[in-house]
CSV table of C-alpha atoms and ligand atoms in Angstrom, one decimal:
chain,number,residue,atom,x,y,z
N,18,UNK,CA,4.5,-10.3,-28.8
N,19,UNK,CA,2.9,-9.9,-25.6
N,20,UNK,CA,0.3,-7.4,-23.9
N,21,UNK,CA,2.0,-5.5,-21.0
N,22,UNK,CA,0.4,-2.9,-18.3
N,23,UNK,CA,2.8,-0.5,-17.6
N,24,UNK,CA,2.4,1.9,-14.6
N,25,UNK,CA,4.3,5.1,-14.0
N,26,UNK,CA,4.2,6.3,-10.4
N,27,UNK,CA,4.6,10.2,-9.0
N,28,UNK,CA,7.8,10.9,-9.3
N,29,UNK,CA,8.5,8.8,-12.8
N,30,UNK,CA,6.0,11.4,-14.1
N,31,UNK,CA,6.9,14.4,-12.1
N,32,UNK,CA,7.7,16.5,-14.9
N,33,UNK,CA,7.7,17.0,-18.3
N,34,UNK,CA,11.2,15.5,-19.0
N,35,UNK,CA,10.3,12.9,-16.6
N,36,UNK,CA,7.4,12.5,-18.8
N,37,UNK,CA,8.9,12.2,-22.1
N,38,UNK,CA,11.3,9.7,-21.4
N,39,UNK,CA,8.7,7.1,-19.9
N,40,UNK,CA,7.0,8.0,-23.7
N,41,UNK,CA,10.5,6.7,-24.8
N,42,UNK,CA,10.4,3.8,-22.9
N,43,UNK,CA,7.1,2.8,-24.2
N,44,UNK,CA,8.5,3.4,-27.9
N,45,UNK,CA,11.2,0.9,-27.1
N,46,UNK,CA,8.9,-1.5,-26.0
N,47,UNK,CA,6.1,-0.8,-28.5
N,48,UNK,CA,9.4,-1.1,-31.3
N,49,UNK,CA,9.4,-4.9,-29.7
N,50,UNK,CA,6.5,-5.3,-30.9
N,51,UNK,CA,4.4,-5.5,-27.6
N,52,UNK,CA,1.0,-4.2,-26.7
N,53,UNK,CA,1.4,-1.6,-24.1
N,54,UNK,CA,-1.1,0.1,-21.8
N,55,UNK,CA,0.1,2.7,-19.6
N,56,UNK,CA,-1.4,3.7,-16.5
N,57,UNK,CA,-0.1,6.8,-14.9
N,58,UNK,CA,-0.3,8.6,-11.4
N,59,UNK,CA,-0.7,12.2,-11.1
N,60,UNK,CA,2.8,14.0,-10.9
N,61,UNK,CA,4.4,13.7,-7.3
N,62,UNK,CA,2.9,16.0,-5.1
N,63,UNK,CA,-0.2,17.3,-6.9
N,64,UNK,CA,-2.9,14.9,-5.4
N,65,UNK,CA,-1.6,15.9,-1.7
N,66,UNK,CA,-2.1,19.8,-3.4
N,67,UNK,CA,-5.4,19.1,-5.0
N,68,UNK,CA,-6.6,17.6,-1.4
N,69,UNK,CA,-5.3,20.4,0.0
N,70,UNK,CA,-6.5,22.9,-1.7
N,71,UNK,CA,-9.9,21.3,-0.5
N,72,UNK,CA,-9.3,21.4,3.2
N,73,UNK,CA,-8.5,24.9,2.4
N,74,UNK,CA,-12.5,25.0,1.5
N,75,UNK,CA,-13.9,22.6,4.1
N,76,UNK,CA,-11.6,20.8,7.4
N,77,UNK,CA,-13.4,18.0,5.8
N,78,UNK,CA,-14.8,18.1,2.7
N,79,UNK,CA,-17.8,16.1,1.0
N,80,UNK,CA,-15.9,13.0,-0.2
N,81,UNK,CA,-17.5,13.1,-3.3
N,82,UNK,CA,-16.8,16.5,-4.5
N,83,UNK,CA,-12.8,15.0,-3.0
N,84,UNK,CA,-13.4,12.5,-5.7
N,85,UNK,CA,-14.0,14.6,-8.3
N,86,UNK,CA,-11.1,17.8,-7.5
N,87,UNK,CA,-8.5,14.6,-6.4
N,88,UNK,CA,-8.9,12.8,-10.0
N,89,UNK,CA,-7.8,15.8,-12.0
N,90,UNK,CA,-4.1,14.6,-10.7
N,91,UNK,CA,-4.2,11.7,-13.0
N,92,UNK,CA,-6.6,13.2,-15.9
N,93,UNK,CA,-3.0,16.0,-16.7
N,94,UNK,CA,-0.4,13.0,-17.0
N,95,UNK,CA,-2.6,10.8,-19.1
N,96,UNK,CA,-2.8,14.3,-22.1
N,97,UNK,CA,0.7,14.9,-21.6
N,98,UNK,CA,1.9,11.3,-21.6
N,99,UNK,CA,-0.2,10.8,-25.5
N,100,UNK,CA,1.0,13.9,-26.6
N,101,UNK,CA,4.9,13.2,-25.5
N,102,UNK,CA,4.2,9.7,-27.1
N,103,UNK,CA,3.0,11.2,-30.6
N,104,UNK,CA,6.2,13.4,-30.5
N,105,UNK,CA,8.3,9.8,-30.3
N,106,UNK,CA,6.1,8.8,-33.8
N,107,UNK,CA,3.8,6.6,-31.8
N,108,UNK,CA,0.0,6.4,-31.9
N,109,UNK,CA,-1.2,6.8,-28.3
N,110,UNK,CA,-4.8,7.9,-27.0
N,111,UNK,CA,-5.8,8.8,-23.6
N,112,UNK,CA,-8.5,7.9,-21.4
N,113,UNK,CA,-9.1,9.3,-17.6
N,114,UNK,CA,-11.1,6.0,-15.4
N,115,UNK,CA,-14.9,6.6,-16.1
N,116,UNK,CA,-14.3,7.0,-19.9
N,117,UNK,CA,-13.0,3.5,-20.0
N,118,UNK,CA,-15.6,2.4,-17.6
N,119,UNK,CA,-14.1,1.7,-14.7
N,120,UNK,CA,-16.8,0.8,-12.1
N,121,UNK,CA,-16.2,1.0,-8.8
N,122,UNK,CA,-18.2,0.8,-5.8
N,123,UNK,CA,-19.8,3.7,-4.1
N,124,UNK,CA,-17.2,4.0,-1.6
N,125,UNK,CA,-15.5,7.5,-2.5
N,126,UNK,CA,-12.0,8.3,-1.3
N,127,UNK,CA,-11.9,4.4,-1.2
N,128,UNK,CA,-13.9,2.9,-3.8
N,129,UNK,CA,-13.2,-1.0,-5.4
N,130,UNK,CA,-13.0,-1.9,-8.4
N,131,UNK,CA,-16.1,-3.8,-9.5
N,132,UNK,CA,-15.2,-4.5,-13.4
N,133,UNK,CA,-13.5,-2.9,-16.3
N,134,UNK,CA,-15.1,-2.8,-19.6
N,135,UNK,CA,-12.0,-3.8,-22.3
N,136,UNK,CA,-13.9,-3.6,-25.5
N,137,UNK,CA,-12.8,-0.1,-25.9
N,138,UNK,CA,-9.1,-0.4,-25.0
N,139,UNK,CA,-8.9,-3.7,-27.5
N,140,UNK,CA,-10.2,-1.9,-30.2
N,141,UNK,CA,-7.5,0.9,-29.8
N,142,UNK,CA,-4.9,-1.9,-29.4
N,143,UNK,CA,-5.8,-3.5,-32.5
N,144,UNK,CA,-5.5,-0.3,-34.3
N,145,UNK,CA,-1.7,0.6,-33.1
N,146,UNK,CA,-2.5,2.6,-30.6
N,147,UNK,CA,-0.5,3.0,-26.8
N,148,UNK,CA,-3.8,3.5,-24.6
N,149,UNK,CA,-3.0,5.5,-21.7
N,150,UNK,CA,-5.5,5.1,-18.8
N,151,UNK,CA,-5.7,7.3,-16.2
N,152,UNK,CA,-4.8,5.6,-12.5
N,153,UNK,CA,-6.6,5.9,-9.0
N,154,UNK,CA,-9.9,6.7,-10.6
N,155,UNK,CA,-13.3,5.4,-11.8
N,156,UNK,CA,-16.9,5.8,-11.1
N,157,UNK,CA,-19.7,4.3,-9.5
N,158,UNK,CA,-23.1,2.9,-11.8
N,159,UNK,CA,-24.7,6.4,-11.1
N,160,UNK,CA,-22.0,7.8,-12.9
N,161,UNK,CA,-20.5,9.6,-9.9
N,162,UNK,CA,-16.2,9.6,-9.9
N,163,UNK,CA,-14.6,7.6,-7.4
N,164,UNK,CA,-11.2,7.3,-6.1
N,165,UNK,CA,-9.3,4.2,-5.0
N,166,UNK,CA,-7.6,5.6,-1.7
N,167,UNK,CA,-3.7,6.7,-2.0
N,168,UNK,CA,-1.3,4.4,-3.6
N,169,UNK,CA,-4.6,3.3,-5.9
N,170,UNK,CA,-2.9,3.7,-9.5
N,171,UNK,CA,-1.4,0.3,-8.3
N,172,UNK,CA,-4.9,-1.3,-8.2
N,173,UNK,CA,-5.7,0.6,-11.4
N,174,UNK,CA,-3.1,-0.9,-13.5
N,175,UNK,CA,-3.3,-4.2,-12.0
N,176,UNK,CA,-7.2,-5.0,-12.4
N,177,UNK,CA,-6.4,-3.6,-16.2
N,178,UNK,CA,-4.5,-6.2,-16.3
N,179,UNK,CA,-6.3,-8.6,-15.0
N,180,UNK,CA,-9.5,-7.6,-17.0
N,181,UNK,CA,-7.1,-7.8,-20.3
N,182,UNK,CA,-5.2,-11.2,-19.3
N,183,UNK,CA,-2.3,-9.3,-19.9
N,184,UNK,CA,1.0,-10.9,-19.9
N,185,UNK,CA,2.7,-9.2,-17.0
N,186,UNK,CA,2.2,-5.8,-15.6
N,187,UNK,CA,5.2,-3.6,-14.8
N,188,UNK,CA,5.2,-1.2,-11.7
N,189,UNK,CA,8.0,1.6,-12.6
N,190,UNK,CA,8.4,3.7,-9.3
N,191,UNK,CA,11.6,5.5,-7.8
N,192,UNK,CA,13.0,2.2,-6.7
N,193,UNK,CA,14.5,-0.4,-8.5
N,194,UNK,CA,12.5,-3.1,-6.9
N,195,UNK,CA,11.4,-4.4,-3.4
N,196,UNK,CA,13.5,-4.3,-1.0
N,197,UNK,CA,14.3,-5.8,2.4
N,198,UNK,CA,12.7,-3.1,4.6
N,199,UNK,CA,12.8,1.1,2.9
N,200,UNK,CA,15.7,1.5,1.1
N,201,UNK,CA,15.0,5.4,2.7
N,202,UNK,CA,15.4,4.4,6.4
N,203,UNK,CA,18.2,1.7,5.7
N,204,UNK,CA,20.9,2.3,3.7
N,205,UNK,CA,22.1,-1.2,3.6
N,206,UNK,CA,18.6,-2.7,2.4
N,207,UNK,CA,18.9,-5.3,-0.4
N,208,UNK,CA,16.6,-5.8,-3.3
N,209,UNK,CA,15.0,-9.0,-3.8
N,210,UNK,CA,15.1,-10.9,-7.1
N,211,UNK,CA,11.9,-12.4,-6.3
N,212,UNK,CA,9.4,-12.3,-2.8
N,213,UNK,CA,6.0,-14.2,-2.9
N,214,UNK,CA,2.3,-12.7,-2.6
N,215,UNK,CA,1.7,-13.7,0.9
N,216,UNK,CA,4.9,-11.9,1.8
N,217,UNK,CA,4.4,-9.1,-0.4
N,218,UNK,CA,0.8,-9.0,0.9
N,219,UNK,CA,1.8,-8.7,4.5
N,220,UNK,CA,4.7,-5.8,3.9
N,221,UNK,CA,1.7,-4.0,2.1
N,222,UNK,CA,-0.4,-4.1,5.0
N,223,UNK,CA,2.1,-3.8,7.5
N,224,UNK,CA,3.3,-0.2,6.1
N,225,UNK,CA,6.1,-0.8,3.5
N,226,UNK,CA,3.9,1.5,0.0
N,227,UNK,CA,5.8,0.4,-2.5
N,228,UNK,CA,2.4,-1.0,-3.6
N,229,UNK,CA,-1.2,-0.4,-2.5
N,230,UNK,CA,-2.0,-3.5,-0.9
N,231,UNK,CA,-5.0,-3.9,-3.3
N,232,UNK,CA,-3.3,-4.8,-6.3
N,233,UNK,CA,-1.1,-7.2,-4.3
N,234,UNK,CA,-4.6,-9.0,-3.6
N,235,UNK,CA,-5.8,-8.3,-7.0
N,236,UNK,CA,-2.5,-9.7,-8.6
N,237,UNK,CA,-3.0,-12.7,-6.1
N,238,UNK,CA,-6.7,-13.3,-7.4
N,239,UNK,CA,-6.2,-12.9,-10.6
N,240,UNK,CA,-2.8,-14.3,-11.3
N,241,UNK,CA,-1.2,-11.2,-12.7
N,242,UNK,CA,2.2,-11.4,-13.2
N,243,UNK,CA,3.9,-8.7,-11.3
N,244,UNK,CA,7.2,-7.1,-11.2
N,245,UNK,CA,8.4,-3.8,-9.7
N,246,UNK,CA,10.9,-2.0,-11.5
N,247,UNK,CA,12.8,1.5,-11.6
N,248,UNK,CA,11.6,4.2,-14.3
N,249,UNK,CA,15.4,5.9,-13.6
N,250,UNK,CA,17.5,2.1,-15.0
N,251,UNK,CA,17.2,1.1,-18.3
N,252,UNK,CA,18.3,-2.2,-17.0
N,253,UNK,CA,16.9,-5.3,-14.6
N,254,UNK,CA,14.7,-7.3,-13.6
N,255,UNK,CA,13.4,-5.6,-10.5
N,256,UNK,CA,11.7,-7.6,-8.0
N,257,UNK,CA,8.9,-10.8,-9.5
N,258,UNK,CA,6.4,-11.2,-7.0
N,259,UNK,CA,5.6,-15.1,-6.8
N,260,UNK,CA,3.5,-17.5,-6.3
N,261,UNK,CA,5.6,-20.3,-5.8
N,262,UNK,CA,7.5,-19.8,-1.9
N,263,UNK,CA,11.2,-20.1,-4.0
N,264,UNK,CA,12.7,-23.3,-4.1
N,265,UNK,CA,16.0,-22.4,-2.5
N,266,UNK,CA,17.4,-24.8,0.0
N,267,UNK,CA,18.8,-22.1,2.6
N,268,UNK,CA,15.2,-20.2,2.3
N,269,UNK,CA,15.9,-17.2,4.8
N,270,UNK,CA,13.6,-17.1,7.6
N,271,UNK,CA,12.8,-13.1,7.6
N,272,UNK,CA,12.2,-11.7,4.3
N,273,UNK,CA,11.7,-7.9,5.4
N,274,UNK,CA,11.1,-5.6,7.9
N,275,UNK,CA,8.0,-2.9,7.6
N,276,UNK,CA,7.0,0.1,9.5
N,277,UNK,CA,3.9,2.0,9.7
N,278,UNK,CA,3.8,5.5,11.4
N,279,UNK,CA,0.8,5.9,11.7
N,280,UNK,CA,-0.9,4.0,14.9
N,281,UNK,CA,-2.7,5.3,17.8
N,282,UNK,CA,-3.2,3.9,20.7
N,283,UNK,CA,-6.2,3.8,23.1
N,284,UNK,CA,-6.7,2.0,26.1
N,285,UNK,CA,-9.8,1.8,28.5
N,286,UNK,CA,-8.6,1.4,32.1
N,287,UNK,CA,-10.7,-0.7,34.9
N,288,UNK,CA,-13.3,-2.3,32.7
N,289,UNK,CA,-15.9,-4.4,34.3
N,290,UNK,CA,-14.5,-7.7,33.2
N,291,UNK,CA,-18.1,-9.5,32.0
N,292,UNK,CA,-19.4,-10.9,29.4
N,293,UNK,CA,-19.7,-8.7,25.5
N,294,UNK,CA,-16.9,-5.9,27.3
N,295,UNK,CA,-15.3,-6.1,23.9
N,296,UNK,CA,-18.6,-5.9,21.4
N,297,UNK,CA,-19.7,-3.0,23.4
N,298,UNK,CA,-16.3,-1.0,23.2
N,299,UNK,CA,-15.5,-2.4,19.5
N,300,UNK,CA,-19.2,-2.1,18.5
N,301,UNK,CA,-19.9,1.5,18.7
N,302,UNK,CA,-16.0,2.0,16.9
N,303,UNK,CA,-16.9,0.2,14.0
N,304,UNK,CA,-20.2,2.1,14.0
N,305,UNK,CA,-18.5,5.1,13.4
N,306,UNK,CA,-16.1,3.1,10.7
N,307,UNK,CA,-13.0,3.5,12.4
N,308,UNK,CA,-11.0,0.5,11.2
N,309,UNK,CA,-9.2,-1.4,14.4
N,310,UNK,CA,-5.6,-3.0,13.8
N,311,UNK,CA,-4.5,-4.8,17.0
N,312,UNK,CA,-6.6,-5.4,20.2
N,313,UNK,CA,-5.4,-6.7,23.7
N,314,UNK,CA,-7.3,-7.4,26.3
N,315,UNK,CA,-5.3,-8.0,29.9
N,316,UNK,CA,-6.2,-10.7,32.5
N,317,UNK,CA,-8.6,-9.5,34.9
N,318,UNK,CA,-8.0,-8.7,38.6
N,319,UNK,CA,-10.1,-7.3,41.2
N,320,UNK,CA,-13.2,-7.8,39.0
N,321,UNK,CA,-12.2,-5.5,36.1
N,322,UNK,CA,-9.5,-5.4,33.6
N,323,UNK,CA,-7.9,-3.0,30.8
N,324,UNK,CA,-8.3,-2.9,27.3
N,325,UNK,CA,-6.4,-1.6,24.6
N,326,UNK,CA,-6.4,-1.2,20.5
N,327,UNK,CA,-4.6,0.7,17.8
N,328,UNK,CA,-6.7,2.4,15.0
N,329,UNK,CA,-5.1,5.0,12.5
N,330,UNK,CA,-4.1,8.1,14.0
N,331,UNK,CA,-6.2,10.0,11.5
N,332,UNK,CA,-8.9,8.7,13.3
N,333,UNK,CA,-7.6,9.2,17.0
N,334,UNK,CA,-9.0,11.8,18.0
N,335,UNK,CA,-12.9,10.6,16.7
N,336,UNK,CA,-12.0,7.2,18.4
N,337,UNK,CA,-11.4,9.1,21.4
N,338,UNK,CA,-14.9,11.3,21.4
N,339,UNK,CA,-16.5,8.0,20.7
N,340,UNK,CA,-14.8,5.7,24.1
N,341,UNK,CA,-15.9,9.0,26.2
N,342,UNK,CA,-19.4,8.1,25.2
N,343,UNK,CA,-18.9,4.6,25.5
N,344,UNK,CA,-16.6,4.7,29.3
N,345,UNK,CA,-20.4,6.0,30.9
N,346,UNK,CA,-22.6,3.3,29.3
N,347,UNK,CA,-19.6,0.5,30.3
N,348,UNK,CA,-18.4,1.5,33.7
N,349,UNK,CA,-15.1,2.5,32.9
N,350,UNK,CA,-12.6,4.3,35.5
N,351,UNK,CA,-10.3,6.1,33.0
N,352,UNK,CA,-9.8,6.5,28.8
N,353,UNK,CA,-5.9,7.0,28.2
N,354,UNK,CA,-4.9,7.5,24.4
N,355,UNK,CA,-1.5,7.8,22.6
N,356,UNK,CA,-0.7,8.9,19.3
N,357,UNK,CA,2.9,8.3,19.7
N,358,UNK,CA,3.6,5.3,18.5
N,359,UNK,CA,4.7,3.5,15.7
N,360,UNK,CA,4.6,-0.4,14.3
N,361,UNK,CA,7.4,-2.7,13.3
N,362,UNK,CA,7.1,-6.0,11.5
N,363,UNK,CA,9.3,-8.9,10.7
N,364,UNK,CA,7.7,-10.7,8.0
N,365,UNK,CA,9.0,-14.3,6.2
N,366,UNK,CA,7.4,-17.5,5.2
N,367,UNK,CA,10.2,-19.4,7.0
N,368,UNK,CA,8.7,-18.1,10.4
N,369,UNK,CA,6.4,-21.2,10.1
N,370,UNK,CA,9.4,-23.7,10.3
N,371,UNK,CA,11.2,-21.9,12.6
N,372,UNK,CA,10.8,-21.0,16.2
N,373,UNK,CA,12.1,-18.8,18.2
N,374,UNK,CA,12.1,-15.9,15.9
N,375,UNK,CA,10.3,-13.9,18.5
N,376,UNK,CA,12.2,-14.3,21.1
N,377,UNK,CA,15.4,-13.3,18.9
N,378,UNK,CA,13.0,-10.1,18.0
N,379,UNK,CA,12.2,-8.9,21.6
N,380,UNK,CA,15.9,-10.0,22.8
N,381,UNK,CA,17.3,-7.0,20.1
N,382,UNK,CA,14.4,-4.7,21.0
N,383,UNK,CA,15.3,-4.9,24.8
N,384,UNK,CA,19.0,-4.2,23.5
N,385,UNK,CA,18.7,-1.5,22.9
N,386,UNK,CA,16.5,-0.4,25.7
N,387,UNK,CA,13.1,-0.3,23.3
N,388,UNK,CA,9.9,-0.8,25.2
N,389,UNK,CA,7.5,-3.3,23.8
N,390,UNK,CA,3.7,-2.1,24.1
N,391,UNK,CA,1.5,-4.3,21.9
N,392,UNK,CA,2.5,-7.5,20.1
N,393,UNK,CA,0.7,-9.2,17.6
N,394,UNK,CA,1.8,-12.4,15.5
N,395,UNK,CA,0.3,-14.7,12.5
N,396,UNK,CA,2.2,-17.5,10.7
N,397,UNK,CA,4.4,-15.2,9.1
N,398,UNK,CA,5.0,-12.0,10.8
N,399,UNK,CA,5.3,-10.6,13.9
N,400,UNK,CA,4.5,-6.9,14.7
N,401,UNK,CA,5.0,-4.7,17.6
N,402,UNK,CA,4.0,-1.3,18.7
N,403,UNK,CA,6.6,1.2,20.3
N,404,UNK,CA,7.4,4.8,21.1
N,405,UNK,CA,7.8,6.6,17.3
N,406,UNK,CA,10.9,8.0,18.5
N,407,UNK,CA,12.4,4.6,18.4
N,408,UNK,CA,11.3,3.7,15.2
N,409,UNK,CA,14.5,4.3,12.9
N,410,UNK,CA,16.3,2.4,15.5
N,411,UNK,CA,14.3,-0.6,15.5
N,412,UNK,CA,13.8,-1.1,12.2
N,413,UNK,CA,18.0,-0.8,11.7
N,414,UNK,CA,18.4,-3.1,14.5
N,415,UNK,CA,15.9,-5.7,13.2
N,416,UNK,CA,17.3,-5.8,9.3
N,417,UNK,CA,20.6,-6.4,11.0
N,418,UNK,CA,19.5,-9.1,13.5
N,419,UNK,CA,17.8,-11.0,11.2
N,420,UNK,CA,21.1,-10.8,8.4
N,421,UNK,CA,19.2,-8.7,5.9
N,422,UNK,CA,21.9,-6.3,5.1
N,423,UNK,CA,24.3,-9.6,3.8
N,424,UNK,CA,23.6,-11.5,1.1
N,425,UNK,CA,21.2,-14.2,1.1
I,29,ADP,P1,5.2,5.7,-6.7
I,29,ADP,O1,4.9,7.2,-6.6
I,29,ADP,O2,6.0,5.3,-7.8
I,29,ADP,O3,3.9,4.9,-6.6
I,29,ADP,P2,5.7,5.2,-3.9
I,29,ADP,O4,6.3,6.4,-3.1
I,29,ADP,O5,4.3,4.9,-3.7
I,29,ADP,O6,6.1,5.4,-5.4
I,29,ADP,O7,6.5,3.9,-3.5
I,29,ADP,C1,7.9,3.8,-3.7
I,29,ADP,C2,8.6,4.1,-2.3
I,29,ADP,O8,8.2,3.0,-1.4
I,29,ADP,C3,10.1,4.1,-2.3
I,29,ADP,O9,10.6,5.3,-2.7
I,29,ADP,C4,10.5,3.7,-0.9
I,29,ADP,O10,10.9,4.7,-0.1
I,29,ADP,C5,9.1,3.1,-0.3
I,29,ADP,N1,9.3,1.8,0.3
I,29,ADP,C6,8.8,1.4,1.5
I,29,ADP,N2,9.1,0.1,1.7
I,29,ADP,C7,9.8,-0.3,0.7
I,29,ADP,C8,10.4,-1.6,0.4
I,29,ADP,N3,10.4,-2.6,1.2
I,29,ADP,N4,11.1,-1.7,-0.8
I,29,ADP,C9,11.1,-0.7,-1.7
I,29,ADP,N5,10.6,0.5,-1.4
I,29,ADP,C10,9.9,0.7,-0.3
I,30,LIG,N1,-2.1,10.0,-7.2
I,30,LIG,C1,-2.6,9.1,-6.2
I,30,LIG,C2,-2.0,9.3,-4.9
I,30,LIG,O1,-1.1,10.2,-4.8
I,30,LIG,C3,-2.6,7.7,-6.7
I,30,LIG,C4,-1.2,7.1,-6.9
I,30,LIG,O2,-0.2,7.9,-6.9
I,30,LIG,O3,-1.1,5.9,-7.0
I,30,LIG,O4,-2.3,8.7,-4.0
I,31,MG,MG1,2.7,4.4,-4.9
């Protein structure tokens, strides 16, 4: 007998049918004699109504109040789900995030988890019951109801695990598993039996959402087992995220490809090219908590030089407000910005015993006529920013030059 977090994402619960047969699933693991918590999201598309339905109020509204209209999402599934499970003959109760008291810092739209109380959902346990906790949500230590930014029912049933030392914890999405770059964008993308947390951590970060990158770290800290798994198969194993880099002899250098559509660009043309340039553009951006992804500064000529870094195109156009304020105090000749563009990733542990993967990279971009803008490489992935309309293109090109599409 085991203990096993099971969480149900958007579209697994996206109806009421959908929703019944993930309370059938449950029975036949609860028939095995498991332990099961169940951590649902809200059904697909009602936390991007809820948050609209606030922007219908307010172009942007208090992030609190957010909080508390973007929970409801989650606090629906969690009733139906214990209701659909007592029509399968099991016991089931429901809990939305601050009844179980999940603390969270203050942080709303964003919050972290701080600690999960279990007493509550062991007692319920020990009586029979299927505890369904809500996903995405908690609240701070005043009470107040916090969200853990999109994709956060991940992170919700993964600390739940973690707090529980639960034997695994089961991700059921619209996807059989993790695959070799979005199954949506290429066709020929292969699942993996198995990828490991710094590889899974990186694709998270780099784009790919089949998890919020938070319960990738948490499940790293934590030592949570974690699989990803369809909700529409009644059979396999989806894909184990390990710790162990597998053992396999012919370990393939590039593990995946991920995208993110969503980078700006902004560059600061004829900088004085002194001393602190970069705290004094940088400063006054993180002051107004715009988070920066990659940065390049050029070499100097003529006593100034240009500077350029991505940020979120959500917050391109603050960004830009703040560098017009910042070009008088600095110096600068001109601010140019672009919210055109889009990042590609190769990412794979065997990049560390393997060079030349870059150059194999930028050889298949420029094949295809693709301009390179920004690059920026760690151990095991390299990332480049280009024109958005190129995008599809790239990442196709990229799965196939790096023989993602055969078998491994
Ligand atoms: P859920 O609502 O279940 O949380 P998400 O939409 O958040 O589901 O995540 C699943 C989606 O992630 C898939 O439908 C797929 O399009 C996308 N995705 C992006 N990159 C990958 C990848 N490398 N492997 C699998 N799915 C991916
Ligand atoms: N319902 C939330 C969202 O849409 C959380 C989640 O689905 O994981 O972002
Ligand atoms: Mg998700």
């Amino acid at each position: 007998m085991a203990l096993i977090v099971q969480k149900f994402g958007g579209t697994s619960v996206g109806s009421t049918d959908r929703i019944k047969n993930v309370a059938k699933r449950v029975a036949r693991w609860k028939a095995q004699g498991h332990d099961i918590i169940v951590v649902p999201s809200a059904m697909s598309g009602e936390t991007n109504r809820l948050i609209g339905l606030a922007k219908e109020i307010s172009a942007s509204p208090n992030p609190r109040e957010l909080d508390v209209i973007a929970s409801t999402g989650e606090q629906v599934t969690i009733a139906l789900l214990a209701m659909a499970m007592h029509e399968e003959g099991l016991k089931a109760k429901s809990y939305t995030g601050p009844q179980v008291r999940v603390l969270t810092d203050s942080t709303h739209t964003k919050a972290r988890i701080l600690s999960i109380d279990d007493q509550r959902i062991r007692q319920d346990l020990a009586e029979g019951n299927v505890v369904v906790v809500a996903g995405f949500q908690g609240a701070d230590e005043h009470g107040n109801i916090t969200t853990l930014g999109r994709g956060g029912s991940d992170t919700s049933a993964v600390a739940l695990a973690a707090a529980l030392k639960a034997d695994e914890c089961q991700i059921y999405t619209d996807v059989d598993g993790v695959y070799t770059t979005d199954p949506r964008i290429v066709p020929e993308a292969r699942k993996l039996d198995t990828i490991t947390f710094e590889e899974m951590l990186e694709m998270a970060s780099l784009g790919s959402k089949v998890l919020q990158i938070r319960s990738v770290e948490f499940a790293g800290k934590y030592k949570v087992k974690l699989r990803v798994l369809s909700s529409f198969q009644d059979e396999g194993e989806g894909t184990l995220i390990t710790v162990e880099e597998d053992k396999q002899m012919e370990q393939p250098i590039i593990s995946g490809i991920a995208f993110n559509r969503d980078e700006a660009k902004l560059t600061v043309l004829g900088v004085p090219d002194r001393p602190g340039i970069a705290y004094q553009i940088l400063g006054p951006i993180a002051e107004a908590n715009i988070d920066v992804d990659m940065i390049i500064q050029n070499v100097g000529h003529d006593g100034t030089t240009d500077f350029s870094f991505t940020v979120n195109r959500s917050d391109f156009s603050k960004a830009l407000g703040v560098l017009d304020t910042v070009k008088a105090q600095i110096g600068a000749r001109e601010i140019v910005g672009d919210n055109k563009n889009c990042k590609v990733s190769a990412v794979g542990v065997g990049m560390r015993s393997h060079p030349g993967v870059a150059s194999q990279m930028f050889r298949a971009l420029a094949e295809e006529g693709i301009n390179i803008q920004m690059i920026s490489t760690s151990e095991i992935k390299i990332s480049v920013v280009i024109d958005e309309k190129y995008l599809e293109l790239a990442v196709r090109v990229l799965h196939k030059t790096f023989g993602l599409d055969k078998e491994a």
